[in-house]
Short mmCIF file of C-alpha atoms in Angstrom, two decimals:
data_model
loop_
_atom_site.label_atom_id
_atom_site.label_comp_id
_atom_site.label_asym_id
_atom_site.label_seq_id
_atom_site.Cartn_x
_atom_site.Cartn_y
_atom_site.Cartn_z
CA MET A 1 98.11 156.31 96.43
CA ALA A 2 101.17 154.11 96.59
CA ASP A 3 103.68 154.35 93.75
CA HIS A 4 104.41 151.60 91.21
CA ARG A 5 107.38 150.24 93.19
CA GLU A 6 105.27 149.66 96.29
CA TYR A 7 102.76 147.68 94.25
CA GLU A 8 105.60 145.52 92.91
CA GLU A 9 106.61 144.79 96.51
CA LEU A 10 103.04 143.69 97.33
CA LEU A 11 102.70 141.29 94.39
CA ALA A 12 104.38 138.37 96.16
CA ALA A 13 102.01 138.67 99.12
CA TYR A 14 99.13 138.98 96.63
CA ALA A 15 100.24 135.71 94.95
CA LEU A 16 100.13 133.99 98.34
CA ASP A 17 96.71 135.49 99.28
CA ALA A 18 98.38 137.24 102.22
CA LEU A 19 97.12 140.84 101.80
CA ASP A 20 94.62 142.50 104.09
CA PRO A 21 91.33 143.58 102.45
CA ALA A 22 92.36 147.22 101.90
CA GLU A 23 95.66 146.29 100.28
CA LEU A 24 94.00 143.56 98.23
CA GLU A 25 91.48 146.02 96.79
CA SER A 26 94.24 148.55 96.07
CA VAL A 27 96.37 145.95 94.27
CA ARG A 28 93.41 144.76 92.20
CA VAL A 29 92.66 148.30 91.06
CA HIS A 30 96.32 148.77 90.10
CA LEU A 31 96.42 145.46 88.22
CA ASP A 32 93.45 146.56 86.11
CA GLU A 33 95.55 149.49 84.90
CA CYS A 34 99.07 147.99 84.74
CA PRO A 35 99.85 145.21 82.21
CA VAL A 36 103.41 144.85 83.55
CA CYS A 37 102.22 144.04 87.06
CA GLN A 38 99.50 141.78 85.62
CA ALA A 39 102.16 139.63 83.93
CA GLU A 40 104.37 139.50 87.02
CA ALA A 41 101.41 138.66 89.28
CA GLU A 42 100.44 135.79 86.97
CA ILE A 43 104.00 134.39 87.07
CA LEU A 44 104.12 134.65 90.87
CA ARG A 45 100.70 132.98 91.24
CA ARG A 46 101.72 130.06 89.00
CA THR A 47 104.98 129.66 90.92
CA ALA A 48 103.14 129.69 94.24
CA GLY A 49 100.73 127.08 92.88
CA SER A 50 103.64 124.87 91.81
CA LEU A 51 105.13 125.09 95.28
CA ALA A 52 101.82 124.06 96.80
CA LEU A 53 101.89 120.88 94.69
CA VAL A 54 105.54 120.06 95.32
CA LEU A 55 106.06 121.03 98.95
CA SER A 56 104.07 119.63 101.85
CA PRO A 57 104.20 120.96 105.42
CA VAL A 58 106.24 118.93 107.86
CA ALA A 59 105.53 119.16 111.58
CA PRO A 60 108.68 119.46 113.71
CA ALA A 61 109.49 116.72 116.17
CA PRO A 62 108.20 117.50 119.70
CA ALA A 63 111.72 117.64 121.15
CA LEU A 64 112.91 120.00 118.39
CA ARG A 65 109.88 122.27 118.81
CA SER A 66 110.45 122.49 122.57
CA ARG A 67 114.10 123.45 122.05
CA LEU A 68 113.15 126.15 119.54
CA LEU A 69 110.52 127.64 121.86
CA GLU A 70 112.92 127.63 124.81
CA ALA A 71 115.64 129.27 122.71
CA ALA A 72 113.20 132.00 121.63
CA ARG A 73 112.18 132.69 125.24
CA ARG A 74 115.81 132.94 126.33
CA SER A 75 116.51 135.33 123.45
CA VAL A 76 113.70 137.64 124.56
CA ASN A 77 114.88 137.56 128.18
CA LEU A 78 118.42 138.47 127.12
CA ASP A 79 117.42 141.26 124.75
CA GLY A 80 115.03 142.93 127.18
CA ALA A 81 111.45 144.02 126.59
CA ALA A 82 110.02 143.15 123.22
CA ALA A 83 108.83 145.72 120.71
CA PRO A 84 105.22 146.87 121.16
CA THR A 85 102.60 144.96 119.29
CA ASN A 86 100.50 146.46 116.47
CA GLY A 87 98.70 149.58 117.63
CA ALA A 88 100.11 149.60 121.15
CA ALA A 89 102.20 152.73 120.60
CA THR A 90 100.81 154.18 117.39
CA GLY A 91 97.70 155.76 118.77
CA VAL A 92 95.45 154.54 115.97
CA ASP A 93 91.80 153.77 116.59
CA GLY A 94 91.14 150.31 117.88
CA ALA A 95 94.81 149.80 118.84
CA GLY A 96 93.92 147.86 121.94
CA ASP A 97 91.18 145.83 120.30
CA PRO A 98 92.50 142.82 118.33
CA ALA A 99 89.23 142.62 116.42
CA LEU A 100 89.79 146.12 114.96
CA ALA A 101 93.49 145.82 114.26
CA PRO A 102 94.59 145.11 110.64
CA PRO A 103 95.27 141.40 110.05
CA ARG A 104 98.92 140.33 110.03
CA LEU A 105 100.53 138.37 107.22
CA GLN A 106 100.11 134.73 108.22
CA LEU A 107 103.53 133.32 107.41
CA LEU A 108 104.35 131.79 110.81
CA THR A 109 105.18 128.16 111.35
CA THR A 110 103.27 126.00 113.80
CA ALA A 111 106.01 126.42 116.40
CA GLU A 112 106.03 130.23 115.98
CA ARG A 113 102.28 130.44 116.56
CA GLU A 114 102.84 128.90 119.99
CA LEU A 115 105.32 131.60 121.05
CA PRO A 116 104.24 134.14 123.67
CA ALA A 117 102.80 137.38 122.31
CA SER A 118 105.93 139.29 123.39
CA VAL A 119 108.12 136.98 121.30
CA ALA A 120 105.83 136.93 118.27
CA GLY A 121 105.51 140.71 118.22
CA SER A 122 109.26 141.19 118.21
CA ARG A 123 109.58 139.12 115.01
CA GLU A 124 107.33 141.19 112.73
CA ILE A 125 108.92 142.30 109.45
CA PRO A 126 107.89 145.46 107.56
CA ARG A 127 105.49 144.62 104.74
CA SER A 128 107.63 146.25 102.04
CA ARG A 129 110.72 144.23 103.00
CA LEU A 130 108.65 141.07 103.30
CA GLY A 131 107.24 141.58 99.82
CA VAL A 132 110.71 141.86 98.32
CA HIS A 133 111.86 138.74 100.18
CA LEU A 134 108.81 136.78 99.04
CA ARG A 135 109.29 137.79 95.41
CA TRP A 136 112.87 136.63 95.42
CA ALA A 137 111.93 133.45 97.28
CA LEU A 138 109.31 132.60 94.66
CA VAL A 139 111.73 133.31 91.81
CA PHE A 140 114.40 131.15 93.48
CA ALA A 141 111.87 128.36 94.05
CA ALA A 142 110.83 128.45 90.38
CA VAL A 143 114.47 128.26 89.25
CA LEU A 144 115.07 125.42 91.71
CA LEU A 145 112.09 123.45 90.36
CA VAL A 146 113.34 123.86 86.79
CA ALA A 147 116.85 122.80 87.82
CA LEU A 148 115.52 119.73 89.65
CA GLY A 149 113.43 118.74 86.64
CA TRP A 150 116.42 119.16 84.32
CA THR A 151 118.63 117.13 86.66
CA PHE A 152 116.02 114.34 86.82
CA THR A 153 115.79 114.26 83.01
CA LEU A 154 119.57 114.08 82.62
CA GLN A 155 119.80 111.32 85.23
CA ARG A 156 117.12 109.31 83.46
CA GLN A 157 118.89 109.71 80.12
CA LEU A 158 122.19 108.69 81.73
CA ASP A 159 120.57 105.57 83.22
CA GLU A 160 119.15 104.64 79.82
CA GLN A 161 122.53 105.11 78.15
CA THR A 162 124.19 103.02 80.87
CA ARG A 163 121.71 100.18 80.36
CA LEU A 164 122.16 100.38 76.58
CA ALA A 165 125.95 100.28 76.92
CA ALA A 166 125.73 97.23 79.21
CA ARG A 167 123.42 95.44 76.78
CA LEU A 168 125.67 96.21 73.81
CA GLN A 169 128.70 95.02 75.75
CA THR A 170 126.94 91.74 76.55
CA GLU A 171 125.94 91.27 72.90
CA LEU A 172 129.48 92.02 71.76
CA ALA A 173 130.94 89.48 74.18
CA GLU A 174 128.42 86.89 72.97
CA LYS A 175 129.33 87.53 69.33
CA GLU A 176 133.04 87.24 70.14
CA ARG A 177 132.46 83.88 71.82
CA ALA A 178 130.40 82.71 68.86
CA LEU A 179 133.13 83.79 66.44
CA ALA A 180 135.75 81.92 68.46
CA LEU A 181 133.58 78.79 68.39
CA LEU A 182 132.95 79.01 64.64
CA SER A 183 136.69 79.46 64.08
CA SER A 184 137.57 76.31 66.03
CA PRO A 185 139.27 73.61 63.88
CA SER A 186 137.30 70.89 65.70
CA LEU A 187 133.93 72.46 64.89
CA VAL A 188 131.23 70.10 63.62
CA HIS A 189 127.55 70.57 62.87
CA MET A 190 124.40 68.49 63.29
CA ASP A 191 121.17 69.02 61.36
CA LEU A 192 117.72 69.30 62.94
CA ALA A 193 114.51 68.51 61.03
CA GLY A 194 110.98 69.77 61.54
CA ASP A 195 108.47 67.46 63.22
CA GLN A 196 105.28 69.32 62.32
CA SER A 197 106.57 71.75 59.70
CA PRO A 198 108.57 69.99 56.96
CA ARG A 199 110.05 73.27 55.73
CA ALA A 200 111.50 74.10 59.17
CA SER A 201 115.14 73.25 59.68
CA GLY A 202 117.99 73.86 62.08
CA ARG A 203 121.71 73.33 62.51
CA LEU A 204 123.79 73.00 65.70
CA PHE A 205 127.44 74.10 65.53
CA CYS A 206 129.64 72.79 68.35
CA ASN A 207 132.59 70.60 69.28
CA ALA A 208 132.58 67.64 71.62
CA SER A 209 134.63 69.15 74.42
CA SER A 210 132.93 72.56 74.57
CA THR A 211 129.93 73.51 76.67
CA ARG A 212 128.98 76.16 74.14
CA GLY A 213 127.18 75.70 70.84
CA ILE A 214 125.32 77.80 68.28
CA LEU A 215 121.86 76.78 67.11
CA VAL A 216 120.60 78.35 63.87
CA VAL A 217 116.99 77.78 62.74
CA ASP A 218 115.01 78.72 59.64
CA ASN A 219 111.37 78.66 58.47
CA LEU A 220 109.89 78.38 61.96
CA PRO A 221 106.50 80.11 62.45
CA ALA A 222 106.63 83.43 64.30
CA LEU A 223 105.08 83.17 67.77
CA SER A 224 102.92 85.53 69.82
CA SER A 225 104.49 87.64 72.58
CA SER A 226 103.29 85.09 75.16
CA GLN A 227 105.38 82.26 73.67
CA VAL A 228 109.03 81.48 72.93
CA TYR A 229 111.05 78.69 71.38
CA GLN A 230 113.19 76.74 73.85
CA ALA A 231 116.13 74.46 73.03
CA TRP A 232 116.74 71.23 74.95
CA LEU A 233 119.72 68.91 75.26
CA ARG A 234 118.73 65.27 75.91
CA ARG A 235 120.69 62.54 77.67
CA GLY A 236 118.66 59.41 78.33
CA GLU A 237 115.33 60.54 79.75
CA SER A 238 116.62 63.81 81.20
CA ARG A 239 116.51 67.12 79.36
CA VAL A 240 118.50 70.28 80.08
CA SER A 241 117.42 73.69 78.83
CA GLY A 242 119.75 75.30 76.30
CA GLY A 243 117.97 78.67 76.40
CA VAL A 244 115.04 80.47 74.79
CA PHE A 245 114.87 82.43 71.54
CA SER A 246 112.49 83.93 69.00
CA VAL A 247 112.46 84.19 65.21
CA ASP A 248 111.84 87.05 62.80
CA ARG A 249 109.02 87.29 60.27
CA GLU A 250 110.94 85.03 57.86
CA GLY A 251 111.25 82.37 60.55
CA TYR A 252 115.00 82.87 61.08
CA GLY A 253 116.59 82.85 64.54
CA HIS A 254 119.69 81.79 66.43
CA LEU A 255 120.73 80.91 69.97
CA VAL A 256 124.06 80.59 71.76
CA ILE A 257 123.70 77.48 73.94
CA ASN A 258 125.61 77.35 77.22
CA ALA A 259 125.37 73.78 78.54
CA PRO A 260 126.26 72.71 82.10
CA GLU A 261 128.45 69.93 80.63
CA PRO A 262 130.30 69.42 77.31
CA ILE A 263 127.76 69.06 74.53
CA GLY A 264 129.43 65.83 73.40
CA GLN A 265 127.99 64.11 76.49
CA PHE A 266 124.40 64.65 75.27
CA GLN A 267 122.61 62.46 72.73
CA ALA A 268 120.13 64.77 71.01
CA VAL A 269 118.91 68.34 70.71
CA GLY A 270 115.32 69.53 70.24
CA VAL A 271 113.21 72.69 70.15
CA THR A 272 109.73 73.12 71.67
CA VAL A 273 107.19 75.93 71.99
CA GLU A 274 106.98 77.19 75.58
CA PRO A 275 105.38 80.07 77.55
CA ALA A 276 107.30 83.36 77.57
CA GLY A 277 110.32 83.08 79.84
CA GLY A 278 110.74 79.36 79.23
CA SER A 279 109.92 76.23 81.23
CA PRO A 280 111.93 74.00 83.60
CA ALA A 281 110.96 71.00 81.43
CA PRO A 282 109.40 70.62 77.97
CA THR A 283 105.64 71.27 77.96
CA GLY A 284 104.82 72.34 74.40
CA ASN A 285 104.93 70.81 70.94
CA ARG A 286 108.31 69.83 69.57
CA VAL A 287 109.08 71.61 66.28
CA LEU A 288 112.71 70.55 65.64
CA ALA A 289 114.86 67.57 66.65
CA GLY A 290 118.22 66.05 65.75
CA ALA A 291 120.82 63.60 67.05
CA ILE A 292 124.15 64.76 68.45
CA ASP A 293 126.62 62.53 66.63
CA TYR A 294 130.31 63.33 66.27
CA GLY A 295 131.00 60.28 64.09
CA TYR A 296 133.00 58.33 66.63
#
């Protein structure tokens, strides 16, 4: 009976279903009696299962496969005769009959399966060494998967923080511009009254030569997520969008208007209800309106 160390070396092949029937039965008997190997076998099986989900086989390009096969043939020709295949020099029963020979561990790539028998036989690795290599490979793969997952999580968090920082920077710049406007000595304000809701009101802060103004509204009804309020600047029969905004549960909201021309060149300002995202021209009910009058 093999000792405990030899069973440990076979566990990786067991996790990959790569044992021959005799070894498989022997390992199963040992696992029934050894809790330590049971735990390790379970870890290796789960790791192998994770690899099966993450990694998919990739067929080599025809030109690359041809070069690999040719290089292998040249290597055999340079090294001399290849090592005897299983059973050819051991004298065991059935050595010359492939049907009676013990099955080999099937870990060859598609290109390796196409090698001549002399080349394939020379590449066999002792089962004990192969088991150790497989165990370490599975452990390394598990660590690699954890590291990749951790890296992905950190990258996602970094992206979120970057977006948040950009948004806060934009909001800060907007507030600084609004503060500069409100501090202007030439600042004036115009009142807006509600068309359909008498309690609704608004006020536009601006100066005649600036393209920027601040609209503050109060007591407007809160809208559904599919609608927004949109401000409009009117000159004659044409209307230019001043931007979209929403209000809180108390009906309060504000908007920094960036007009294409100085606000003093427009005659009136109004607010309508529009679909989410806004409209190129007014389509909904008007809820606020007021004249732009600088008193001169």
